[in-house]
Coordinates of C-alpha atoms in Angstrom, one line a residue:
Chain A
X1 CA 104.1 110.2 116.7
X2 CA 103.7 110.5 120.4
X3 CA 101.2 112.8 122.1
X4 CA 104.0 114.4 124.0
X5 CA 105.7 115.4 120.8
X6 CA 102.6 117.4 119.8
X7 CA 102.3 118.8 123.3
X8 CA 105.9 120.0 123.2
X9 CA 105.3 121.4 119.7
X10 CA 102.2 123.2 121.0
X11 CA 104.0 124.7 124.0
X12 CA 107.1 125.7 122.1
X13 CA 105.2 127.4 119.3
X14 CA 102.9 129.5 121.5
X15 CA 103.4 133.1 120.7
X16 CA 102.4 136.4 122.3
X17 CA 102.2 139.8 120.7
X18 CA 104.6 142.7 121.5
X19 CA 103.5 145.1 124.3
X20 CA 102.2 147.8 121.9
X21 CA 100.3 145.5 119.7
X22 CA 96.8 146.9 120.7
X23 CA 98.1 150.4 120.3
X24 CA 99.1 149.6 116.7
X25 CA 95.7 148.1 115.9
X26 CA 93.9 151.1 117.3
X27 CA 96.2 153.5 115.4
X28 CA 95.3 151.6 112.2
X29 CA 91.5 151.7 112.8
X30 CA 91.7 155.3 114.0
X31 CA 89.9 155.0 117.3
X32 CA 91.1 156.9 120.4
X33 CA 90.9 155.6 123.9
X34 CA 90.7 157.1 127.4
X35 CA 91.4 156.0 130.9
X36 CA 91.1 157.3 134.5
X37 CA 94.3 158.6 136.2
X38 CA 94.7 159.9 139.7
X39 CA 96.3 163.4 139.8
X40 CA 97.0 166.3 142.2
X41 CA 93.4 167.6 141.6
X42 CA 91.7 164.2 141.8
X43 CA 90.8 161.6 139.1
X44 CA 91.1 162.8 135.5
X45 CA 90.2 161.3 132.2
X46 CA 93.3 161.0 129.9
X47 CA 92.4 160.4 126.3
X48 CA 95.1 159.5 123.7
X49 CA 95.4 159.0 120.0
X50 CA 98.3 157.6 118.0
X51 CA 100.7 160.6 118.4
X52 CA 100.1 161.0 122.1
X53 CA 97.8 162.3 124.8
X54 CA 95.1 164.5 123.2
X55 CA 93.0 165.5 126.3
X56 CA 92.9 165.7 130.0
X57 CA 89.6 166.5 131.8
X58 CA 88.2 166.0 135.3
X59 CA 86.7 162.6 135.5
X60 CA 82.9 162.6 135.8
X61 CA 80.2 161.5 133.5
X62 CA 81.6 159.2 130.7
X63 CA 78.9 160.2 128.1
X64 CA 79.5 163.9 128.7
X65 CA 83.2 163.5 128.3
X66 CA 82.9 161.4 125.1
X67 CA 80.5 163.9 123.6
X68 CA 82.8 166.8 124.4
X69 CA 85.8 164.9 122.9
X70 CA 84.0 164.1 119.7
X71 CA 82.7 167.7 119.4
X72 CA 86.2 169.1 119.9
X73 CA 88.4 166.6 118.1
X74 CA 86.0 165.1 115.5
X75 CA 87.0 161.6 116.5
X76 CA 85.4 159.0 118.7
X77 CA 86.9 158.0 122.0
X78 CA 86.1 154.8 123.9
X79 CA 87.2 153.6 127.4
X80 CA 90.5 151.7 127.3
X81 CA 90.9 148.3 128.9
X82 CA 94.7 148.2 129.1
X83 CA 97.4 150.9 129.4
X84 CA 99.9 151.2 126.6
X85 CA 103.2 153.2 126.6
X86 CA 101.4 156.6 126.1
X87 CA 98.8 156.2 128.9
X88 CA 101.4 154.6 131.2
X89 CA 103.7 157.6 130.8
X90 CA 100.7 160.0 131.4
X91 CA 99.8 158.1 134.5
X92 CA 103.3 158.3 135.9
X93 CA 103.6 162.0 135.0
X94 CA 100.3 162.9 136.7
X95 CA 101.6 161.3 139.9
X96 CA 104.7 163.4 139.9
X97 CA 107.1 161.2 137.8
X98 CA 109.7 162.7 135.7
X99 CA 108.8 161.2 132.4
X100 CA 108.3 162.5 128.9
X101 CA 104.7 162.1 127.7
X102 CA 104.0 162.3 124.0
X103 CA 101.3 165.0 123.4
X104 CA 98.9 165.3 120.4
X105 CA 98.4 169.0 119.7
X106 CA 97.1 168.6 116.1
X107 CA 93.9 170.2 117.1
X108 CA 95.7 173.5 118.1
X109 CA 96.7 176.3 115.8
X110 CA 100.4 177.0 115.2
X111 CA 100.1 180.0 117.6
X112 CA 98.5 177.9 120.3
X113 CA 101.1 175.3 119.8
X114 CA 103.9 177.9 120.3
X115 CA 102.2 179.1 123.5
X116 CA 101.7 175.6 124.9
X117 CA 105.3 174.5 124.0
X118 CA 106.6 177.5 125.9
X119 CA 104.3 176.9 128.9
X120 CA 105.5 173.3 129.0
X121 CA 109.0 174.7 129.7
X122 CA 107.9 176.4 133.0
X123 CA 109.3 174.2 135.7
X124 CA 107.6 173.0 138.9
X125 CA 107.6 175.6 141.7
X126 CA 107.6 178.4 139.2
X127 CA 105.0 180.7 137.7
X128 CA 105.2 183.3 134.9
X129 CA 102.9 186.2 133.8
X130 CA 100.8 185.9 130.6
X131 CA 102.7 189.0 129.4
X132 CA 106.0 187.3 130.0
X133 CA 105.0 184.3 127.9
X134 CA 103.8 186.5 125.1
X135 CA 107.2 188.2 125.1
X136 CA 109.0 184.8 125.2
X137 CA 107.3 183.6 122.0
X138 CA 108.0 186.8 120.2
X139 CA 104.5 188.2 120.3
X140 CA 104.7 190.8 123.1
X141 CA 101.4 192.4 122.1
X142 CA 99.5 189.2 122.2
X143 CA 98.9 188.8 125.9
X144 CA 95.2 188.2 125.5
X145 CA 95.7 185.7 122.8
X146 CA 98.2 183.9 125.0
X147 CA 95.5 183.7 127.7
X148 CA 93.0 182.3 125.2
X149 CA 95.5 179.7 123.9
X150 CA 96.2 178.6 127.5
X151 CA 92.5 178.4 128.1
X152 CA 92.2 176.0 125.2
X153 CA 95.0 173.8 126.5
X154 CA 93.7 170.3 125.7
X155 CA 96.1 168.7 128.2
X156 CA 96.1 170.7 131.4
X157 CA 98.5 169.3 134.1
X158 CA 100.6 167.6 131.4
X159 CA 101.2 171.0 129.9
X160 CA 101.2 173.1 133.1
X161 CA 99.2 176.1 132.0
X162 CA 98.4 176.6 135.6
X163 CA 101.9 178.0 136.0
X164 CA 100.9 181.1 133.9
X165 CA 99.3 183.8 136.1
X166 CA 98.6 187.5 136.0
X167 CA 101.3 190.2 136.2
X168 CA 99.9 191.3 139.6
X169 CA 100.4 187.7 140.7
X170 CA 96.7 186.9 141.1
X171 CA 96.3 183.4 139.6
X172 CA 93.7 184.2 136.8
X173 CA 91.4 181.7 135.2
X174 CA 91.8 177.9 134.9
X175 CA 89.9 175.1 133.3
X176 CA 89.6 173.4 136.7
X177 CA 88.8 176.7 138.6
X178 CA 91.0 179.4 140.2
X179 CA 91.0 177.6 143.6
X180 CA 92.5 174.4 141.9
X181 CA 95.1 176.6 140.2
X182 CA 96.2 178.2 143.4
X183 CA 96.2 174.8 145.2
X184 CA 98.3 173.3 142.5
X185 CA 100.9 176.1 142.5
X186 CA 101.1 175.9 146.3
X187 CA 101.5 172.1 146.2
X188 CA 104.4 172.6 143.8
X189 CA 106.2 174.7 146.3
X190 CA 105.4 178.2 145.2
X191 CA 104.7 180.4 148.2
X192 CA 101.9 182.5 146.8
X193 CA 101.3 184.3 150.1
X194 CA 104.9 185.5 150.2
X195 CA 104.7 186.5 146.5
X196 CA 101.5 188.5 147.1
X197 CA 103.2 190.4 150.0
X198 CA 106.0 191.5 147.7
X199 CA 103.6 192.5 145.0
X200 CA 101.3 194.3 147.3
X201 CA 104.1 196.6 148.4
X202 CA 104.6 197.6 144.7
X203 CA 107.6 195.5 144.0
X204 CA 107.9 194.0 140.5
X205 CA 111.3 192.2 141.0
X206 CA 113.2 190.7 143.8
X207 CA 117.0 191.1 144.3
X208 CA 118.9 188.1 145.5
X209 CA 121.9 188.0 147.7
X210 CA 124.1 186.7 144.9
X211 CA 123.8 189.7 142.6
X212 CA 120.8 188.8 140.4
X213 CA 117.2 190.0 140.2
X214 CA 114.2 187.8 139.6
X215 CA 110.5 187.8 139.1
X216 CA 108.8 187.2 142.5
X217 CA 107.5 183.9 141.1
X218 CA 110.9 182.6 140.0
X219 CA 111.3 179.1 141.4
X220 CA 114.8 179.8 142.4
X221 CA 113.7 182.3 145.0
X222 CA 110.0 182.0 145.5
X223 CA 110.3 179.1 147.9
X224 CA 112.7 181.1 150.1
X225 CA 111.0 184.5 149.8
X226 CA 109.8 184.9 153.4
X227 CA 112.8 183.4 155.1
X228 CA 115.9 184.8 153.5
X229 CA 116.7 188.3 154.9
X230 CA 119.1 189.2 152.1
X231 CA 116.3 189.5 149.5
X232 CA 114.7 192.9 148.8
X233 CA 112.1 194.2 146.5
X234 CA 112.7 196.4 143.5
X235 CA 110.0 198.6 141.9
X236 CA 111.8 199.3 138.6
X237 CA 114.5 198.1 136.3
X238 CA 116.4 201.3 137.0
X239 CA 116.7 200.3 140.7
X240 CA 118.1 196.9 139.6
X241 CA 120.7 198.6 137.4
X242 CA 121.5 201.1 140.2
X243 CA 122.3 198.1 142.5
X244 CA 124.4 196.5 139.7
X245 CA 122.2 193.4 139.6
X246 CA 122.1 191.1 136.6
X247 CA 118.8 189.5 135.3
X248 CA 118.3 185.9 136.5
X249 CA 118.9 183.6 133.6
X250 CA 116.2 181.2 134.8
X251 CA 113.1 183.4 135.1
X252 CA 114.4 186.0 132.6
X253 CA 112.7 189.1 134.1
X254 CA 113.6 191.2 131.1
X255 CA 113.7 190.4 127.4
X256 CA 117.0 188.7 126.4
Chain B
X1 CA 105.7 137.1 130.7
X2 CA 104.2 133.7 131.1
X3 CA 102.6 132.4 128.0
X4 CA 99.3 130.7 128.7
X5 CA 97.2 128.9 126.2
X6 CA 94.5 131.5 126.0
X7 CA 91.4 129.8 124.6
X8 CA 88.3 131.8 125.2
X9 CA 85.6 130.1 127.2
X10 CA 82.2 129.9 125.5
X11 CA 80.7 132.4 128.0
X12 CA 83.5 134.8 127.1
X13 CA 82.4 134.5 123.5
X14 CA 78.8 135.2 124.3
X15 CA 79.7 138.2 126.4
X16 CA 82.0 139.7 123.8
X17 CA 79.6 139.0 120.9
X18 CA 76.8 140.7 122.7
X19 CA 79.0 143.6 123.6
X20 CA 79.9 143.8 119.9
X21 CA 76.3 143.8 119.0
X22 CA 75.7 146.8 121.3
X23 CA 78.7 148.8 120.2
X24 CA 81.6 147.6 118.1
X25 CA 84.1 150.3 119.1
X26 CA 83.5 150.0 122.9
X27 CA 83.9 146.2 122.8
X28 CA 86.8 146.0 120.4
X29 CA 89.7 146.2 122.8
X30 CA 88.3 143.3 124.8
X31 CA 88.1 141.3 121.6
X32 CA 91.7 142.1 120.8
X33 CA 92.9 141.2 124.3
X34 CA 90.9 137.9 124.3
X35 CA 92.1 136.7 120.9
X36 CA 95.4 138.3 120.1
X37 CA 97.4 135.3 121.5
X38 CA 95.5 132.5 119.8
X39 CA 95.5 134.4 116.5
X40 CA 99.2 135.2 116.5
X41 CA 100.1 131.7 117.6
X42 CA 98.0 130.2 114.7
X43 CA 99.5 132.6 112.2
X44 CA 103.1 132.0 113.5
X45 CA 102.5 128.2 113.1
X46 CA 101.3 128.7 109.6
X47 CA 104.0 131.1 108.6
X48 CA 106.9 130.0 110.8
X49 CA 108.0 133.7 110.9
X50 CA 107.3 135.6 114.1
X51 CA 107.9 139.0 112.8
X52 CA 105.5 138.6 109.9
X53 CA 103.1 136.8 112.2
X54 CA 102.6 139.9 114.3
X55 CA 102.0 142.1 111.2
X56 CA 99.5 139.6 109.8
X57 CA 97.8 139.4 113.2
X58 CA 97.5 143.2 113.3
X59 CA 95.9 143.1 109.8
X60 CA 93.5 140.4 111.1
X61 CA 92.1 142.7 113.7
X62 CA 92.0 145.7 111.4
X63 CA 89.9 143.7 108.9
X64 CA 87.8 142.3 111.7
X65 CA 87.0 145.8 113.0
X66 CA 86.0 146.9 109.5
X67 CA 83.9 143.8 108.9
X68 CA 82.1 144.2 112.2
X69 CA 81.0 147.7 111.3
X70 CA 79.4 146.3 108.2
X71 CA 77.4 143.6 110.1
X72 CA 74.0 144.2 111.6
X73 CA 73.8 143.8 115.4
X74 CA 72.0 140.5 115.3
X75 CA 74.8 139.0 113.1
X76 CA 77.5 140.3 115.5
X77 CA 75.6 138.8 118.5
X78 CA 75.7 135.4 116.7
X79 CA 79.4 135.4 115.9
X80 CA 81.7 132.6 117.1
X81 CA 84.6 134.9 117.5
X82 CA 87.5 132.5 117.6
X83 CA 86.6 130.6 114.4
X84 CA 85.6 133.9 112.8
X85 CA 88.9 135.5 113.6
X86 CA 90.9 132.4 112.7
X87 CA 89.0 132.4 109.3
X88 CA 90.3 135.9 108.6
X89 CA 93.7 134.8 109.8
X90 CA 93.6 131.7 107.6
X91 CA 92.7 133.8 104.5
X92 CA 95.5 136.2 105.2
X93 CA 98.1 133.5 105.9
X94 CA 97.1 131.7 102.7
X95 CA 97.9 134.8 100.8
X96 CA 101.1 135.3 102.8
X97 CA 102.2 131.7 102.2
X98 CA 101.5 132.0 98.5
X99 CA 103.5 135.2 98.2
X100 CA 106.5 134.1 100.3
X101 CA 109.3 131.7 99.3
X102 CA 109.3 128.4 101.2
X103 CA 110.7 128.6 104.7
X104 CA 114.4 128.4 104.8
X105 CA 114.4 125.9 107.6
X106 CA 112.5 123.4 105.4
X107 CA 112.7 119.8 106.4
X108 CA 114.3 118.5 103.3
X109 CA 117.3 119.3 101.2
X110 CA 116.9 119.7 97.5
X111 CA 117.7 116.0 97.0
X112 CA 114.9 115.0 99.3
X113 CA 117.0 113.8 102.2
X114 CA 115.9 114.8 105.7
X115 CA 117.8 117.5 107.5
X116 CA 116.5 116.3 110.9
X117 CA 118.7 113.2 111.0
X118 CA 121.8 115.3 110.1
X119 CA 121.3 117.9 112.8
X120 CA 124.4 118.3 114.9
X121 CA 123.9 117.0 118.4
X122 CA 124.4 120.0 120.7
X123 CA 126.1 119.5 124.0
X124 CA 123.8 119.7 127.0
X125 CA 121.5 117.5 129.0
X126 CA 120.5 114.7 126.8
X127 CA 116.8 114.7 127.7
X128 CA 116.5 118.4 126.8
X129 CA 118.1 118.0 123.5
X130 CA 115.9 115.1 122.6
X131 CA 112.9 117.0 123.7
X132 CA 113.8 120.0 121.7
X133 CA 114.4 117.8 118.6
X134 CA 111.1 116.1 119.2
X135 CA 109.0 119.3 118.9
X136 CA 111.2 120.7 116.2
X137 CA 110.7 117.6 114.2
X138 CA 107.0 118.0 114.6
X139 CA 107.3 121.6 113.5
X140 CA 109.4 120.6 110.5
X141 CA 106.9 118.0 109.5
X142 CA 104.1 120.5 109.9
X143 CA 105.9 122.9 107.7
X144 CA 106.1 120.2 105.0
X145 CA 102.3 120.0 104.8
X146 CA 100.4 121.9 102.1
X147 CA 98.7 125.0 103.6
X148 CA 95.3 123.3 103.5
X149 CA 96.4 120.2 105.4
X150 CA 98.6 122.3 107.7
X151 CA 95.7 124.5 108.8
X152 CA 93.4 121.5 109.4
X153 CA 96.1 119.5 111.2
X154 CA 97.1 122.5 113.5
X155 CA 93.6 123.4 114.4
X156 CA 92.5 119.8 115.1
X157 CA 95.6 118.2 116.7
X158 CA 97.5 121.2 118.1
X159 CA 94.7 123.6 119.1
X160 CA 92.1 121.0 119.8
X161 CA 89.4 122.8 117.9
X162 CA 86.2 120.9 117.2
X163 CA 85.6 119.8 113.6
X164 CA 82.6 122.1 113.5
X165 CA 84.8 125.1 114.4
X166 CA 87.4 124.1 111.9
X167 CA 84.8 123.7 109.2
X168 CA 83.5 127.2 110.0
X169 CA 87.0 128.6 110.0
X170 CA 88.0 127.1 106.7
X171 CA 84.6 127.5 105.1
X172 CA 84.6 123.8 104.1
X173 CA 82.2 120.9 104.8
X174 CA 83.0 118.9 108.0
X175 CA 83.8 115.8 106.0
X176 CA 86.4 117.6 104.0
X177 CA 87.9 119.0 107.2
X178 CA 88.0 115.6 108.8
X179 CA 89.8 114.2 105.8
X180 CA 92.3 117.0 105.6
X181 CA 93.2 116.8 109.3
X182 CA 93.5 113.0 109.0
X183 CA 95.7 113.2 105.9
X184 CA 97.8 115.8 107.8
X185 CA 98.2 113.6 110.7
X186 CA 99.2 110.6 108.6
X187 CA 101.8 112.8 106.7
X188 CA 103.3 114.2 110.0
X189 CA 103.4 110.7 111.5
X190 CA 105.1 109.2 108.4
X191 CA 107.6 112.0 108.4
X192 CA 108.5 111.5 112.1
X193 CA 108.8 107.7 111.6
X194 CA 111.1 108.3 108.6
X195 CA 113.3 110.4 110.9
X196 CA 113.4 107.7 113.5
X197 CA 114.8 105.2 111.1

């Protein structure tokens, strides 16, 4: 037997584990991990469990975050060394990537989950009233509960609860503060100044030049509000009907 | 991805063991990262089955985590992690070997004649073919060893572990380990010489 045979055997039989090996081990031992990701509002902690991302919070003091996490979720979380597929997806999404991030909403009630799933559908550049979201999930009288559910959103930014605002188009509360909420909406292309001008004049809807009427915060028009002369404000649904306008299918200004 | 022979340096061991003594959970991912490759490689050599090797390796770390939580900090600080993890791996592979049928790519046919000599010569650069056959024939010979000899041989002559480490891993006296590794070496050599005839 030559030395080189054993060397060749050694090299040829080296193995490495598959990319999600560490994730599988941590799933089995039931330990959650967190990492720091840059985002539109600065560095955030992203914590994830086996099903997906469980929490997003502003980065700050590790001990405070870990204590908050255990208090809320009843599980321990430790700093991660390496990214896996879940944290890598979250990292990409928080930097504007169009990726699907698995989310862990086990901590939320069924009602909260419905609210958050609906909020997740609101696209970049848009905003919707709390009352609108209550109507969309079939609970038109639950506007306050919708607000509370959004306030408990464990994964802000990944589920864009900042895109839900008040009916008068003031931004309302936010886990990272109202100023951050306004800045986020602006950075996503929503012209809040133009929206406020419309609302201040008593308009609830905006008619477009192609025969539809929208909420002032509809992404299809909100970015063009101040610049397109064909748009005009509407105070009531009756006005919209009188002009023969159809409701926008994107922002759904009235119940379907 | 380049596969390097990841053998943790002694100072890495000290660092990790001390971190484990402070907080098992916080240190654990570093332990997984440092040792997943040597462990899966050892298990794969023992089992000659890559898919099962990964499952067994996962189980090694799950058991290690559970065990670490049961140890007092001073015991965690003293651990020689590589031999400790390989010991868990060795126990698990011993069960896996016992439970599984012999590998299908066994060296010998039922009548005891060697398969190696009958292998079809594949077309291609002569040197490469001979080289591939050389390591495969080592692998085949290793597969023929009893699990006890195989573990001792692989750790001593393939992984270059010290007899002390191997003894710790296998939970046997150093003398026994030396004898097993040596018997393994003789058997592999004999097998290879038989092939050359």
